[in-house]
Amino acid sequence: EAVRRDLEGTVARGGTFEREFPRARNDGERAWFALRASAGAVPGEAIAVFQDVTEKRRTEEALQWSERR
């Protein structure tokens, strides 16, 4: 998958990776997730945070929609 490939390439170069993307939750509902990762102290290792940001995205979309009105 493209996200995994980009993550591995960025971490291998010692960089920081950040991306939000849609994905199905375990219950089948479509949700948005944020993945943030940085290279670890040991080559080939990474420190990562995977977070459900669906509510944040819904709030942002609602604000944009209200501003257009």
GROMACS .gro file of C-alpha atoms in nm:
model
   69
    1GLU     CA    1   0.000   0.000   0.000
    2ALA     CA    2   0.121   0.353  -0.080
    3VAL     CA    3   0.108   0.485   0.278
    4ARG     CA    4   0.327   0.202   0.406
    5ARG     CA    5   0.578   0.245   0.123
    6ASP     CA    6   0.601   0.622   0.185
    7LEU     CA    7   0.633   0.568   0.561
    8GLU     CA    8   0.913   0.314   0.527
    9GLY     CA    9   1.104   0.532   0.279
   10THR     CA   10   1.078   0.844   0.493
   11VAL     CA   11   1.182   0.666   0.813
   12ALA     CA   12   1.470   0.490   0.637
   13ARG     CA   13   1.605   0.834   0.540
   14GLY     CA   14   1.575   0.952   0.903
   15GLY     CA   15   1.280   1.180   0.832
   16THR     CA   16   0.942   1.241   0.990
   17PHE     CA   17   0.626   1.110   0.826
   18GLU     CA   18   0.279   1.263   0.873
   19ARG     CA   19  -0.036   1.176   0.682
   20GLU     CA   20  -0.413   1.158   0.726
   21PHE     CA   21  -0.605   0.904   0.522
   22PRO     CA   22  -0.946   0.733   0.510
   23ARG     CA   23  -0.981   0.370   0.610
   24ALA     CA   24  -1.249   0.132   0.736
   25ARG     CA   25  -1.268   0.078   1.111
   26ASN     CA   26  -1.307  -0.271   1.254
   27ASP     CA   27  -1.686  -0.216   1.261
   28GLY     CA   28  -1.681  -0.139   0.886
   29GLU     CA   29  -1.751   0.234   0.922
   30ARG     CA   30  -1.533   0.466   0.709
   31ALA     CA   31  -1.308   0.678   0.927
   32TRP     CA   32  -1.008   0.911   0.900
   33PHE     CA   33  -0.678   0.827   1.065
   34ALA     CA   34  -0.358   1.022   1.125
   35LEU     CA   35  -0.022   0.848   1.119
   36ARG     CA   36   0.286   1.028   1.248
   37ALA     CA   37   0.623   0.855   1.265
   38SER     CA   38   0.988   0.942   1.312
   39ALA     CA   39   1.304   0.741   1.283
   40GLY     CA   40   1.400   0.569   1.607
   41ALA     CA   41   1.739   0.566   1.777
   42VAL     CA   42   1.818   0.227   1.620
   43PRO     CA   43   1.845   0.211   1.239
   44GLY     CA   44   1.533   0.058   1.087
   45GLU     CA   45   1.315   0.135   1.388
   46ALA     CA   46   1.044   0.400   1.411
   47ILE     CA   47   0.833   0.567   1.676
   48ALA     CA   48   0.476   0.604   1.552
   49VAL     CA   49   0.135   0.731   1.662
   50PHE     CA   50  -0.181   0.611   1.486
   51GLN     CA   51  -0.491   0.813   1.578
   52ASP     CA   52  -0.858   0.819   1.474
   53VAL     CA   53  -0.921   1.180   1.365
   54THR     CA   54  -1.271   1.128   1.221
   55GLU     CA   55  -1.441   1.373   1.458
   56LYS     CA   56  -1.177   1.637   1.388
   57ARG     CA   57  -1.234   1.598   1.013
   58ARG     CA   58  -1.613   1.616   1.054
   59THR     CA   59  -1.579   1.936   1.258
   60GLU     CA   60  -1.350   2.092   0.997
   61GLU     CA   61  -1.591   2.000   0.716
   62ALA     CA   62  -1.888   2.142   0.908
   63LEU     CA   63  -1.702   2.469   0.969
   64GLN     CA   64  -1.609   2.499   0.601
   65TRP     CA   65  -1.968   2.427   0.501
   66SER     CA   66  -2.104   2.691   0.742
   67GLU     CA   67  -1.854   2.951   0.618
   68ARG     CA   68  -1.974   2.900   0.258
   69ARG     CA   69  -2.334   2.975   0.356
   0.00000   0.00000   0.00000
